[in-house]
Amino acid sequence: MRNQLRPLFDRVVIKELEPDRVRESGLVVPAGTHEPPPQHGIVLAVGAGLDWWQHVGVTMPVRPGDHVVFPASAGAWVEVDEERLLVCRVGELLGVLEPVHVPE
């Protein structure tokens, strides 16, 4: 039987993309920096948000399938069914990668 991790509150579950694929994306870390580069991943599951969010009209800014960037220090790594997943708060995410359509 396969398990699925359901995040609570404002947390998201992310599957990190392979390092080879990250390099192909064009992300460049400036020379001389000692910080690890941001990581890339795909959102697998999203929590419902915090209780007070609904009262002020705030919704989760990401959804399953989004390609996100997060710092190496984000969240906690867990293993579910031999798969390494990141669980972090949505506020730790740096952004969502979206395709840009450039007119020719």
Backbone as JSON Lines, residues from 0, in Angstrom:
{"i":0,"aa":"M","n":[0.84,-1.17,0.0],"ca":[0.0,0.0,0.0],"c":[0.89,1.24,0.0]}
{"i":1,"aa":"R","n":[0.61,2.19,-0.85],"ca":[1.38,3.43,-0.97],"c":[0.78,4.5,-0.06]}
{"i":2,"aa":"N","n":[1.65,5.29,0.56],"ca":[1.21,6.37,1.45],"c":[1.36,7.72,0.77]}
{"i":3,"aa":"Q","n":[0.55,8.67,1.2],"ca":[0.64,10.04,0.71],"c":[0.69,10.96,1.92]}
{"i":4,"aa":"L","n":[1.61,11.91,1.91],"ca":[1.76,12.84,3.02],"c":[0.84,14.04,2.8]}
{"i":5,"aa":"R","n":[-0.09,14.27,3.73],"ca":[-1.02,15.41,3.65],"c":[-0.51,16.49,4.58]}
{"i":6,"aa":"P","n":[-0.09,17.64,4.03],"ca":[0.45,18.7,4.88],"c":[-0.64,19.39,5.69]}
{"i":7,"aa":"L","n":[-0.27,19.87,6.85],"ca":[-1.2,20.58,7.72],"c":[-0.98,22.08,7.63]}
{"i":8,"aa":"F","n":[-2.05,22.84,7.83],"ca":[-2.02,24.3,7.91],"c":[-1.36,24.93,6.68]}
{"i":9,"aa":"D","n":[-0.3,25.72,6.88],"ca":[0.32,26.47,5.78],"c":[1.56,25.77,5.22]}
{"i":10,"aa":"R","n":[1.58,24.46,5.33],"ca":[2.74,23.71,4.85],"c":[2.47,23.11,3.46]}
{"i":11,"aa":"V","n":[3.57,22.88,2.73],"ca":[3.49,22.25,1.42],"c":[4.46,21.08,1.37]}
{"i":12,"aa":"V","n":[4.16,20.09,0.55],"ca":[5.04,18.94,0.33],"c":[5.63,19.09,-1.06]}
{"i":13,"aa":"I","n":[6.95,19.01,-1.15],"ca":[7.66,19.24,-2.4],"c":[8.59,18.07,-2.7]}
{"i":14,"aa":"K","n":[8.59,17.66,-3.97],"ca":[9.56,16.66,-4.43],"c":[10.65,17.42,-5.17]}
{"i":15,"aa":"E","n":[11.89,17.3,-4.68],"ca":[13.01,18.01,-5.28],"c":[13.31,17.44,-6.66]}
{"i":16,"aa":"L","n":[13.58,18.33,-7.62],"ca":[13.97,17.9,-8.95],"c":[15.42,17.46,-8.94]}
{"i":17,"aa":"E","n":[15.77,16.59,-9.84],"ca":[17.14,16.08,-9.94],"c":[18.1,17.23,-10.22]}
{"i":18,"aa":"P","n":[19.29,17.21,-9.64],"ca":[20.26,18.28,-9.88],"c":[20.56,18.51,-11.36]}
{"i":19,"aa":"D","n":[20.61,17.46,-12.17],"ca":[20.86,17.63,-13.6],"c":[19.8,18.51,-14.23]}
{"i":20,"aa":"R","n":[18.56,18.3,-13.86],"ca":[17.47,19.08,-14.42],"c":[17.55,20.53,-13.95]}
{"i":21,"aa":"V","n":[17.99,20.74,-12.74],"ca":[18.11,22.1,-12.22],"c":[19.11,22.86,-13.07]}
{"i":22,"aa":"R","n":[20.24,22.28,-13.39],"ca":[21.24,22.96,-14.2],"c":[20.7,23.3,-15.58]}
{"i":23,"aa":"E","n":[19.89,22.46,-16.15],"ca":[19.3,22.72,-17.45],"c":[18.32,23.88,-17.42]}
{"i":24,"aa":"S","n":[17.81,24.22,-16.26],"ca":[16.81,25.29,-16.16],"c":[17.41,26.67,-16.36]}
{"i":25,"aa":"G","n":[18.73,26.78,-16.27],"ca":[19.35,28.07,-16.48],"c":[19.64,28.84,-15.2]}
{"i":26,"aa":"L","n":[19.35,28.28,-14.03],"ca":[19.64,28.96,-12.77],"c":[21.15,29.08,-12.62]}
{"i":27,"aa":"V","n":[21.65,30.29,-12.42],"ca":[23.08,30.53,-12.28],"c":[23.35,31.13,-10.9]}
{"i":28,"aa":"V","n":[24.29,30.54,-10.18],"ca":[24.69,31.07,-8.88],"c":[25.97,31.86,-9.12]}
{"i":29,"aa":"P","n":[26.02,33.14,-8.75],"ca":[27.21,33.96,-9.0],"c":[28.47,33.36,-8.39]}
{"i":30,"aa":"A","n":[29.58,33.5,-9.1],"ca":[30.86,32.99,-8.6],"c":[31.24,33.72,-7.32]}
{"i":31,"aa":"G","n":[31.86,33.02,-6.39],"ca":[32.31,33.64,-5.16],"c":[31.3,33.57,-4.02]}
{"i":32,"aa":"T","n":[30.1,33.12,-4.28],"ca":[29.12,33.02,-3.2],"c":[29.34,31.71,-2.45]}
{"i":33,"aa":"H","n":[29.17,31.75,-1.16],"ca":[29.38,30.55,-0.35],"c":[28.06,29.9,0.05]}
{"i":34,"aa":"E","n":[26.96,30.53,-0.32],"ca":[25.65,29.96,-0.02],"c":[25.3,28.9,-1.03]}
{"i":35,"aa":"P","n":[24.66,27.81,-0.59],"ca":[24.22,26.82,-1.58],"c":[23.15,27.45,-2.47]}
{"i":36,"aa":"P","n":[23.08,27.03,-3.72],"ca":[22.08,27.61,-4.62],"c":[20.67,27.22,-4.21]}
{"i":37,"aa":"P","n":[19.67,28.02,-4.59],"ca":[18.29,27.63,-4.31],"c":[17.98,26.29,-4.98]}
{"i":38,"aa":"Q","n":[17.07,25.58,-4.4],"ca":[16.67,24.27,-4.9],"c":[15.39,24.41,-5.72]}
{"i":39,"aa":"H","n":[15.15,23.48,-6.6],"ca":[13.92,23.46,-7.4],"c":[13.12,22.21,-7.04]}
{"i":40,"aa":"G","n":[11.8,22.3,-7.14],"ca":[10.98,21.14,-6.89],"c":[9.57,21.33,-7.41]}
{"i":41,"aa":"I","n":[8.81,20.26,-7.36],"ca":[7.42,20.25,-7.79],"c":[6.54,20.07,-6.55]}
{"i":42,"aa":"V","n":[5.54,20.93,-6.4],"ca":[4.62,20.83,-5.27],"c":[3.73,19.6,-5.47]}
{"i":43,"aa":"L","n":[3.72,18.71,-4.47],"ca":[2.88,17.51,-4.53],"c":[1.56,17.7,-3.79]}
{"i":44,"aa":"A","n":[1.61,18.43,-2.67],"ca":[0.4,18.62,-1.86],"c":[0.5,19.95,-1.11]}
{"i":45,"aa":"V","n":[-0.67,20.52,-0.83],"ca":[-0.75,21.83,-0.19],"c":[-1.73,21.75,0.98]}
{"i":46,"aa":"G","n":[-1.35,22.32,2.12],"ca":[-2.25,22.38,3.27],"c":[-3.39,23.37,3.03]}
{"i":47,"aa":"A","n":[-4.31,23.42,3.95],"ca":[-5.49,24.28,3.81],"c":[-5.22,25.73,4.16]}
{"i":48,"aa":"G","n":[-4.06,26.03,4.74],"ca":[-3.76,27.39,5.16],"c":[-4.04,27.55,6.65]}
{"i":49,"aa":"L","n":[-3.86,28.76,7.15],"ca":[-4.12,29.04,8.56],"c":[-5.56,29.48,8.76]}
{"i":50,"aa":"D","n":[-6.1,29.26,9.96],"ca":[-7.5,29.57,10.25],"c":[-7.89,30.99,9.9]}
{"i":51,"aa":"W","n":[-7.07,31.96,10.27],"ca":[-7.44,33.37,10.06],"c":[-7.37,33.8,8.61]}
{"i":52,"aa":"W","n":[-6.7,33.03,7.76],"ca":[-6.57,33.4,6.34],"c":[-7.92,33.55,5.67]}
{"i":53,"aa":"Q","n":[-8.81,32.62,5.95],"ca":[-10.12,32.61,5.3],"c":[-10.91,33.88,5.62]}
{"i":54,"aa":"H","n":[-10.78,34.39,6.84],"ca":[-11.52,35.58,7.26],"c":[-11.06,36.85,6.53]}
{"i":55,"aa":"V","n":[-9.82,36.86,6.08],"ca":[-9.3,38.04,5.38],"c":[-9.11,37.79,3.88]}
{"i":56,"aa":"G","n":[-9.57,36.65,3.4],"ca":[-9.53,36.36,1.97],"c":[-8.19,35.91,1.41]}
{"i":57,"aa":"V","n":[-7.31,35.38,2.26],"ca":[-6.0,34.89,1.81],"c":[-6.12,33.42,1.43]}
{"i":58,"aa":"T","n":[-5.54,33.06,0.3],"ca":[-5.51,31.66,-0.13],"c":[-4.07,31.22,-0.31]}
{"i":59,"aa":"M","n":[-3.85,29.93,-0.39],"ca":[-2.5,29.42,-0.61],"c":[-2.03,29.88,-1.99]}
{"i":60,"aa":"P","n":[-0.82,30.43,-2.09],"ca":[-0.34,30.95,-3.36],"c":[0.22,29.9,-4.31]}
{"i":61,"aa":"V","n":[0.31,28.65,-3.87],"ca":[0.79,27.57,-4.73],"c":[-0.23,26.45,-4.75]}
{"i":62,"aa":"R","n":[-0.12,25.61,-5.77],"ca":[-1.01,24.46,-5.88],"c":[-0.21,23.27,-6.39]}
{"i":63,"aa":"P","n":[-0.71,22.06,-6.22],"ca":[0.01,20.89,-6.7],"c":[0.35,21.03,-8.19]}
{"i":64,"aa":"G","n":[1.59,20.65,-8.5],"ca":[2.07,20.74,-9.88],"c":[2.91,21.97,-10.15]}
{"i":65,"aa":"D","n":[2.88,22.97,-9.25],"ca":[3.7,24.17,-9.44],"c":[5.18,23.83,-9.31]}
{"i":66,"aa":"H","n":[6.01,24.46,-10.14],"ca":[7.47,24.32,-10.09],"c":[7.97,25.47,-9.22]}
{"i":67,"aa":"V","n":[8.48,25.15,-8.04],"ca":[8.87,26.18,-7.07],"c":[10.37,26.18,-6.81]}
{"i":68,"aa":"V","n":[10.85,27.3,-6.28],"ca":[12.25,27.46,-5.89],"c":[12.25,27.73,-4.39]}
{"i":69,"aa":"F","n":[13.16,27.07,-3.67],"ca":[13.24,27.23,-2.22],"c":[14.69,27.22,-1.79]}
{"i":70,"aa":"P","n":[15.03,27.87,-0.66],"ca":[16.41,27.86,-0.2],"c":[16.78,26.49,0.36]}
{"i":71,"aa":"A","n":[18.07,26.21,0.36],"ca":[18.55,24.92,0.87],"c":[18.18,24.72,2.34]}
{"i":72,"aa":"S","n":[17.96,25.81,3.07],"ca":[17.66,25.72,4.5],"c":[16.17,25.56,4.81]}
{"i":73,"aa":"A","n":[15.33,25.48,3.79],"ca":[13.87,25.43,4.01],"c":[13.41,24.12,4.61]}
{"i":74,"aa":"G","n":[12.45,24.2,5.51],"ca":[11.69,23.07,6.01],"c":[12.47,21.9,6.56]}
{"i":75,"aa":"A","n":[11.83,20.73,6.47],"ca":[12.39,19.48,6.97],"c":[12.23,18.4,5.91]}
{"i":76,"aa":"W","n":[13.26,17.61,5.74],"ca":[13.21,16.5,4.78],"c":[12.67,15.26,5.49]}
{"i":77,"aa":"V","n":[11.72,14.59,4.84],"ca":[11.15,13.36,5.37],"c":[11.18,12.3,4.28]}
{"i":78,"aa":"E","n":[11.12,11.06,4.69],"ca":[11.09,9.97,3.72],"c":[9.75,9.25,3.83]}
{"i":79,"aa":"V","n":[9.05,9.17,2.7],"ca":[7.76,8.48,2.65],"c":[7.84,7.46,1.52]}
{"i":80,"aa":"D","n":[7.65,6.2,1.86],"ca":[7.74,5.12,0.86],"c":[9.03,5.22,0.04]}
{"i":81,"aa":"E","n":[10.15,5.4,0.73],"ca":[11.48,5.47,0.12],"c":[11.64,6.66,-0.83]}
{"i":82,"aa":"E","n":[10.81,7.68,-0.68],"ca":[10.92,8.89,-1.5],"c":[11.22,10.06,-0.57]}
{"i":83,"aa":"R","n":[12.25,10.83,-0.9],"ca":[12.68,11.97,-0.08],"c":[11.85,13.2,-0.46]}
{"i":84,"aa":"L","n":[11.13,13.75,0.54],"ca":[10.24,14.88,0.31],"c":[10.58,16.01,1.28]}
{"i":85,"aa":"L","n":[10.35,17.24,0.82],"ca":[10.53,18.41,1.67],"c":[9.16,18.87,2.15]}
{"i":86,"aa":"V","n":[9.05,19.13,3.45],"ca":[7.84,19.72,4.01],"c":[8.27,21.08,4.57]}
{"i":87,"aa":"C","n":[7.68,22.15,4.05],"ca":[8.05,23.49,4.52],"c":[6.82,24.39,4.55]}
{"i":88,"aa":"R","n":[6.95,25.52,5.22],"ca":[5.88,26.51,5.24],"c":[5.89,27.24,3.91]}
{"i":89,"aa":"V","n":[4.73,27.62,3.45],"ca":[4.62,28.29,2.16],"c":[5.43,29.59,2.14]}
{"i":90,"aa":"G","n":[5.59,30.23,3.29],"ca":[6.36,31.46,3.37],"c":[7.85,31.28,3.15]}
{"i":91,"aa":"E","n":[8.34,30.03,3.24],"ca":[9.76,29.76,3.0],"c":[10.09,29.67,1.51]}
{"i":92,"aa":"L","n":[9.07,29.5,0.67],"ca":[9.31,29.39,-0.76],"c":[9.78,30.73,-1.32]}
{"i":93,"aa":"L","n":[10.69,30.67,-2.28],"ca":[11.21,31.89,-2.89],"c":[10.36,32.35,-4.06]}
{"i":94,"aa":"G","n":[9.7,31.4,-4.72],"ca":[8.85,31.78,-5.85],"c":[8.41,30.58,-6.65]}
{"i":95,"aa":"V","n":[7.57,30.88,-7.65],"ca":[7.04,29.87,-8.57],"c":[7.63,30.17,-9.95]}
{"i":96,"aa":"L","n":[8.22,29.17,-10.58],"ca":[8.74,29.34,-11.93],"c":[7.59,29.18,-12.92]}
{"i":97,"aa":"E","n":[7.43,30.19,-13.77],"ca":[6.36,30.15,-14.77],"c":[6.95,30.41,-16.14]}
{"i":98,"aa":"P","n":[6.41,29.78,-17.17],"ca":[6.94,30.02,-18.52],"c":[6.63,31.45,-18.97]}
{"i":99,"aa":"V","n":[7.56,32.03,-19.72],"ca":[7.37,33.36,-20.27],"c":[7.27,33.22,-21.78]}
{"i":100,"aa":"H","n":[6.22,33.75,-22.33],"ca":[6.04,33.69,-23.79],"c":[6.6,34.97,-24.39]}
{"i":101,"aa":"V","n":[7.67,34.82,-25.16],"ca":[8.32,35.96,-25.79],"c":[7.87,36.03,-27.25]}
{"i":102,"aa":"P","n":[7.3,37.16,-27.67],"ca":[6.89,37.27,-29.07],"c":[8.13,37.25,-29.99]}
{"i":103,"aa":"E","n":[7.95,36.63,-31.12],"ca":[9.07,36.53,-32.07],"c":[9.21,37.75,-32.93]}
